[in-house]
XYZ file of N, CA and C in Angstrom:
432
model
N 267.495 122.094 203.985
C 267.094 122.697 205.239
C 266.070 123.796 204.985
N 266.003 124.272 204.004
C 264.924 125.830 203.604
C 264.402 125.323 203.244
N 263.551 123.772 202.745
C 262.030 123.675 203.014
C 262.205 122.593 203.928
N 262.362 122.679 204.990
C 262.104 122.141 206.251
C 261.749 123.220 207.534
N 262.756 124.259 207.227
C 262.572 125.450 208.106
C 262.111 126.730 207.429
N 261.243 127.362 207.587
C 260.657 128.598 207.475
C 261.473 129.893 207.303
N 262.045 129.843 208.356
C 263.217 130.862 208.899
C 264.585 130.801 207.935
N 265.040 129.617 207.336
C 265.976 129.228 205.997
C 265.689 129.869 204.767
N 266.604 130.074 204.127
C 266.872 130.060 202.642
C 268.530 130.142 202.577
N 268.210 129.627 201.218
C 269.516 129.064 200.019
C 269.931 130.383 199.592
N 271.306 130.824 199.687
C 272.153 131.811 199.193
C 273.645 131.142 198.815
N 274.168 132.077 197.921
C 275.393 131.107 197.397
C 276.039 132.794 197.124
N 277.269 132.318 197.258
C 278.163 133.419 196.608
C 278.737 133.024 195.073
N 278.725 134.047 194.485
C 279.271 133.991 192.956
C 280.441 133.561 192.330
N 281.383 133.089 191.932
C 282.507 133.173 191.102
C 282.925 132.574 190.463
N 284.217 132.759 189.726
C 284.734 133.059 188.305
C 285.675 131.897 188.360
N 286.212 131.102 187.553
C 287.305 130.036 187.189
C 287.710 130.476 186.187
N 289.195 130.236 186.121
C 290.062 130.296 184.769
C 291.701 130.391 185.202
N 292.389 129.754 184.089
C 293.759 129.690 184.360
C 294.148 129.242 186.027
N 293.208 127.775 186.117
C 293.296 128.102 187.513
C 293.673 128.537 188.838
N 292.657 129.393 188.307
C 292.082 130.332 189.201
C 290.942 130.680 189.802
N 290.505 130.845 191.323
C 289.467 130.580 192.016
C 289.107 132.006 192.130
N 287.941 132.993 191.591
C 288.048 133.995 192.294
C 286.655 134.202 192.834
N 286.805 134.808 194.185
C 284.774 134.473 194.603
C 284.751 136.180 194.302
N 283.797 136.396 193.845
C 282.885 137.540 193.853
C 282.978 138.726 194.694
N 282.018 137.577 196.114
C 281.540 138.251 196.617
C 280.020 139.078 196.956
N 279.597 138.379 195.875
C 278.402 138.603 195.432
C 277.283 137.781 195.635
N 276.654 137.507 197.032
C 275.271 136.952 197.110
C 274.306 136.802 196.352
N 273.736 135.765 196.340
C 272.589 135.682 195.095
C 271.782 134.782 195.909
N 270.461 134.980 195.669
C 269.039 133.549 196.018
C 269.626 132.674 195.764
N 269.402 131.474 196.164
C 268.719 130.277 195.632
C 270.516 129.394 195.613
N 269.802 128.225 195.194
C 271.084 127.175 195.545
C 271.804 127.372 194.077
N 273.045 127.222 194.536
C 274.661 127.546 193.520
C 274.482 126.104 192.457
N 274.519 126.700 191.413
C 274.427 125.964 190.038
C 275.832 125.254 190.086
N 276.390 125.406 190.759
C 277.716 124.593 190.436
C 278.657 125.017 191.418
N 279.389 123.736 191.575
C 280.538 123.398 193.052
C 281.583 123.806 192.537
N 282.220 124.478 193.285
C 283.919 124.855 193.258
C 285.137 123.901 193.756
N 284.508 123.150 194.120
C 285.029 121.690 195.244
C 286.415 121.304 194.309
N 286.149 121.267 193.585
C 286.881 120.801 192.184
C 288.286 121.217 192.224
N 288.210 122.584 192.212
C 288.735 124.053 191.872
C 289.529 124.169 192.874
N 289.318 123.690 194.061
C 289.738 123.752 195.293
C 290.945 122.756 194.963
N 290.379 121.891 195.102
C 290.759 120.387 195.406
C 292.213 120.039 194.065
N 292.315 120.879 193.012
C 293.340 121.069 191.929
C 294.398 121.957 192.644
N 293.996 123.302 193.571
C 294.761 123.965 193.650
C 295.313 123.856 195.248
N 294.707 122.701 195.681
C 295.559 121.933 197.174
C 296.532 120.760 196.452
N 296.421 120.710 195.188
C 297.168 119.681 194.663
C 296.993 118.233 195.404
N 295.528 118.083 195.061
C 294.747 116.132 195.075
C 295.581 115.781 194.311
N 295.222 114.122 194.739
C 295.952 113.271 193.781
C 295.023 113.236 192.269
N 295.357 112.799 191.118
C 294.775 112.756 190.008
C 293.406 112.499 190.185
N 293.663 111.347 190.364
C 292.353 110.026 190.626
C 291.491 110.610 191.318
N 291.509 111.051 192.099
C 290.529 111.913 193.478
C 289.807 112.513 192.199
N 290.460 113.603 191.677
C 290.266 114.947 190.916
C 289.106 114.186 190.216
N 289.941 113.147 189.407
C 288.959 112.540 187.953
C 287.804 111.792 188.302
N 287.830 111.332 189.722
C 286.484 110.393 189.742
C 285.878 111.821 190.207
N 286.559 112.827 191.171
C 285.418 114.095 191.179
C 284.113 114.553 190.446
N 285.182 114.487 189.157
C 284.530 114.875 188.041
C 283.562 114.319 186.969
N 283.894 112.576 187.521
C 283.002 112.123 186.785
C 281.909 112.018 187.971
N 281.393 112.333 188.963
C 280.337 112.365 190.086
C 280.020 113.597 189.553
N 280.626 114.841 189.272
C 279.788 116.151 189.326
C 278.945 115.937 187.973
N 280.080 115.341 187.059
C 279.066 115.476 185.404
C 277.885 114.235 185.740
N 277.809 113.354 186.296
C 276.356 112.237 186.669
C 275.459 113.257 187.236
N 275.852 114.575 187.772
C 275.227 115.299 189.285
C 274.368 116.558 188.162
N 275.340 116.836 186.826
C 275.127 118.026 186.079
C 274.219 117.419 185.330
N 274.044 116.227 184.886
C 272.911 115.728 183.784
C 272.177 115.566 184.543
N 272.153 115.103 185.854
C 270.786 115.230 186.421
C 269.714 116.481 186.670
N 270.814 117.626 187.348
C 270.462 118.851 187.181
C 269.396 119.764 185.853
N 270.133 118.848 184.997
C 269.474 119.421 183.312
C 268.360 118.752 183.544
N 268.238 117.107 183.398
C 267.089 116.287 183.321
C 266.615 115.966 184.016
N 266.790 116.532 185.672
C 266.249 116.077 186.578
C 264.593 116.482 187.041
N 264.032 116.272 185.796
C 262.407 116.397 186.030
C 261.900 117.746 186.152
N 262.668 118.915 186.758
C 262.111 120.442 186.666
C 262.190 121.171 185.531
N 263.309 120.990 184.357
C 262.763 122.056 183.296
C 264.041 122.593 183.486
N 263.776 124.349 182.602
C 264.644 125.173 183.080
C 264.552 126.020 184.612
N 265.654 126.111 185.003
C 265.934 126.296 186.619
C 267.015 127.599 186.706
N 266.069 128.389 187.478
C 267.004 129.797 187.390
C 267.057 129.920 189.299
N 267.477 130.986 189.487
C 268.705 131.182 190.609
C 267.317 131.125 191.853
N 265.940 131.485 191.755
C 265.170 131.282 192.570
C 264.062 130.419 192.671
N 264.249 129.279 191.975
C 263.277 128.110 191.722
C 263.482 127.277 193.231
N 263.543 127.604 194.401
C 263.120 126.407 195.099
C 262.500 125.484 195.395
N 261.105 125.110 194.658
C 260.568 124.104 194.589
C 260.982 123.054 193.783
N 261.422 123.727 192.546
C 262.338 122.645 191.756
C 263.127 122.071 192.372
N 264.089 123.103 193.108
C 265.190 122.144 194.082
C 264.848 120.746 194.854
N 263.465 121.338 195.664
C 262.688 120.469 196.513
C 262.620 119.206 195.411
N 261.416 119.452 194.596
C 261.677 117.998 193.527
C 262.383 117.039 192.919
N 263.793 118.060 192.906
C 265.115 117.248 192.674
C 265.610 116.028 193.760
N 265.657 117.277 195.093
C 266.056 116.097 196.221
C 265.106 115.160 196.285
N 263.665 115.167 196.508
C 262.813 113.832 196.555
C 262.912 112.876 195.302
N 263.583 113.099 193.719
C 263.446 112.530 192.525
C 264.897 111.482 193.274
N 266.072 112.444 193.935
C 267.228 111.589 194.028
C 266.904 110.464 194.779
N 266.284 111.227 196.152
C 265.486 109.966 197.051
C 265.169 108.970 196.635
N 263.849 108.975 195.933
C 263.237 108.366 195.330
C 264.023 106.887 194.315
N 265.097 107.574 193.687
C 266.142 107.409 192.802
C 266.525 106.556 193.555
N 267.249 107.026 194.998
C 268.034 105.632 195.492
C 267.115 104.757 196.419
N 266.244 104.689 196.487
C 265.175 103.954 196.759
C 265.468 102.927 195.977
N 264.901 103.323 194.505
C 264.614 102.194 193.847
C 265.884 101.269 193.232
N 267.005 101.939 193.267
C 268.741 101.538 193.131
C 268.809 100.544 194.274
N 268.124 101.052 195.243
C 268.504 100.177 196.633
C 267.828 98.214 195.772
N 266.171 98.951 195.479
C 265.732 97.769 195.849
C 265.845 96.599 194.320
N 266.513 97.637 192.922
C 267.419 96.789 191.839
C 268.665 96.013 192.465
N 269.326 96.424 193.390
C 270.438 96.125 193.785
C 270.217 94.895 194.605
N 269.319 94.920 195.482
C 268.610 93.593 196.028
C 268.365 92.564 195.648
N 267.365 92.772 194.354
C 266.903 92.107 193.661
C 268.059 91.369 192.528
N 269.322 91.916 192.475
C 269.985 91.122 191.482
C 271.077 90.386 192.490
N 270.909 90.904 193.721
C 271.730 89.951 194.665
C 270.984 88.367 195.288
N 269.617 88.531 194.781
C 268.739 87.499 195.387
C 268.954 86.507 193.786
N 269.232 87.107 192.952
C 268.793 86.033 191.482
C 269.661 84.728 192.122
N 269.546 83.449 191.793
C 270.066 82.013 191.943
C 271.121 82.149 190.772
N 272.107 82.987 191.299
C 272.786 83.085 189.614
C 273.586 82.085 189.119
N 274.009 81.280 190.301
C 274.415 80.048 190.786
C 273.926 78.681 189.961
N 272.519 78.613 189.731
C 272.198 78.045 189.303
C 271.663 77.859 187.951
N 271.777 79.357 187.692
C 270.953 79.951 185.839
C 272.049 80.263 185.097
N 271.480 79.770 183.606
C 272.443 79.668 182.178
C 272.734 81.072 182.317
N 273.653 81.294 182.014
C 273.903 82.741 181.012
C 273.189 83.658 180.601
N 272.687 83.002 179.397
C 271.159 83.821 179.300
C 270.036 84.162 180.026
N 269.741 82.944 180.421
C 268.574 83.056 181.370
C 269.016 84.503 182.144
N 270.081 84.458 182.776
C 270.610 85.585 183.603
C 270.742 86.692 182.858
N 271.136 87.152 181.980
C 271.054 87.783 180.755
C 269.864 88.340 181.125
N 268.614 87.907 180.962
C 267.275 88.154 180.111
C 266.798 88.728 181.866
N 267.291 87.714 183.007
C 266.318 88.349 184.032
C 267.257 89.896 184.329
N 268.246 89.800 184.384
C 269.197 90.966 184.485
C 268.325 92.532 183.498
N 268.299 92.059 182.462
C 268.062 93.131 181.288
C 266.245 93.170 182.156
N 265.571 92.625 182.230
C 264.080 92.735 182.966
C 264.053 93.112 183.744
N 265.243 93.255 184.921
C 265.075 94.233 186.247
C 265.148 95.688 185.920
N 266.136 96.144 185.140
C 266.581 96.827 184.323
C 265.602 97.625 183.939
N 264.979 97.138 183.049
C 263.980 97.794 182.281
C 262.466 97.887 183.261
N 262.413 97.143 184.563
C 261.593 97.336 185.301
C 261.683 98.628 186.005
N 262.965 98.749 186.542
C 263.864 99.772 187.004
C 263.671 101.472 186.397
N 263.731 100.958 184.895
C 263.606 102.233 184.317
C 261.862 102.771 183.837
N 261.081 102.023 183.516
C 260.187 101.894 183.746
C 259.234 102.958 184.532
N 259.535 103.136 185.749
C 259.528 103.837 186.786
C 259.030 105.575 186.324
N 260.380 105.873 185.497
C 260.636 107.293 185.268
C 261.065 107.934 185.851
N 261.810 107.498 186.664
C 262.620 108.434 187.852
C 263.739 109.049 186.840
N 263.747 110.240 187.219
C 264.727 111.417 186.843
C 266.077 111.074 186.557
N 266.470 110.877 187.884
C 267.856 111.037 188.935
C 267.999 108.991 187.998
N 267.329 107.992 187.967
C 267.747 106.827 188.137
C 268.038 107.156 186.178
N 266.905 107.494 185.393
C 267.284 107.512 183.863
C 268.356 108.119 183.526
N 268.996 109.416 184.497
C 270.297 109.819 184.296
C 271.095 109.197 184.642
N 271.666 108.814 185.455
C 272.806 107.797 185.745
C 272.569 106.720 184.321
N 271.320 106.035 183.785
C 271.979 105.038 183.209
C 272.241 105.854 181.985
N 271.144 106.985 181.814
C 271.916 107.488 180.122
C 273.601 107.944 180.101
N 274.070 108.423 181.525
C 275.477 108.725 181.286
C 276.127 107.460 181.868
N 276.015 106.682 181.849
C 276.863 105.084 181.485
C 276.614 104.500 180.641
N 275.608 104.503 180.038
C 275.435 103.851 178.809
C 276.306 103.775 177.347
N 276.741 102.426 177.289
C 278.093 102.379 176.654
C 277.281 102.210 174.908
């Protein structure tokens, strides 16, 4: 919304985790919050496991992007970086959309193994190709 509106900006309040424990600050700062408490919350309403753990594996896909997501190092008042991030994710599921298409259209029905194999691994690498940020992170943190 603060680069859409003029009149906006990104403020986050500060705080501390440990022994869980949630403690906020209190303390305003610029710029968008390096990291969600959602988590923190969501342990001490007592979620079910599963909730918790796929949480966590969405925030760590969300944290490597953050690192590698095309801006560099990113301190508490970089909003343009921010800006670049959200258009890299965009962008990102753009092109997820139109891999995802494209391997629902293959005749898989009708192709060997390999063959499927080889066009599979070619979308893939078409996919990455690209250089999108947000899309090279997701596959480097699945990559088995």
């Amino acid at each position: 919304l603060a680069d859409s509106v003029s009149t906006v900006s990104n403020l986050h309040v500060t705080a501390l985790t440990s022994d869980n424990k949630l403690t906020l600050l209190y303390k305003v700062k610029k710029g968008v919050c390096d990291q969600s408490f959602g988590i923190h919350v969501a342990e001490l309403a007592h979620f079910p496991a599963d909730v918790i753990e796929f949480a966590r594996q969405k925030a760590q896909e969300l944290e490597i992007f953050h690192k590698i997501g095309g801006a560099g190092e990113i301190d508490d008042t970089d909003e343009p970086s921010a800006k670049r991030r959200r258009l890299e994710v965009k962008e990102g599921e753009k092109l997820i959309d139109e891999y995802l298409q494209a391997i629902r259209s293959l005749p898989y029905k009708e192709m060997e193994w390999a063959e499927l194999k080889k066009e599979m691994s070619r979308l893939k690498q078409s996919i990455l190709s690209k250089g999108n940020a947000y899309v090279d992170a997701l596959v480097t943190s699945t990559a088995m």
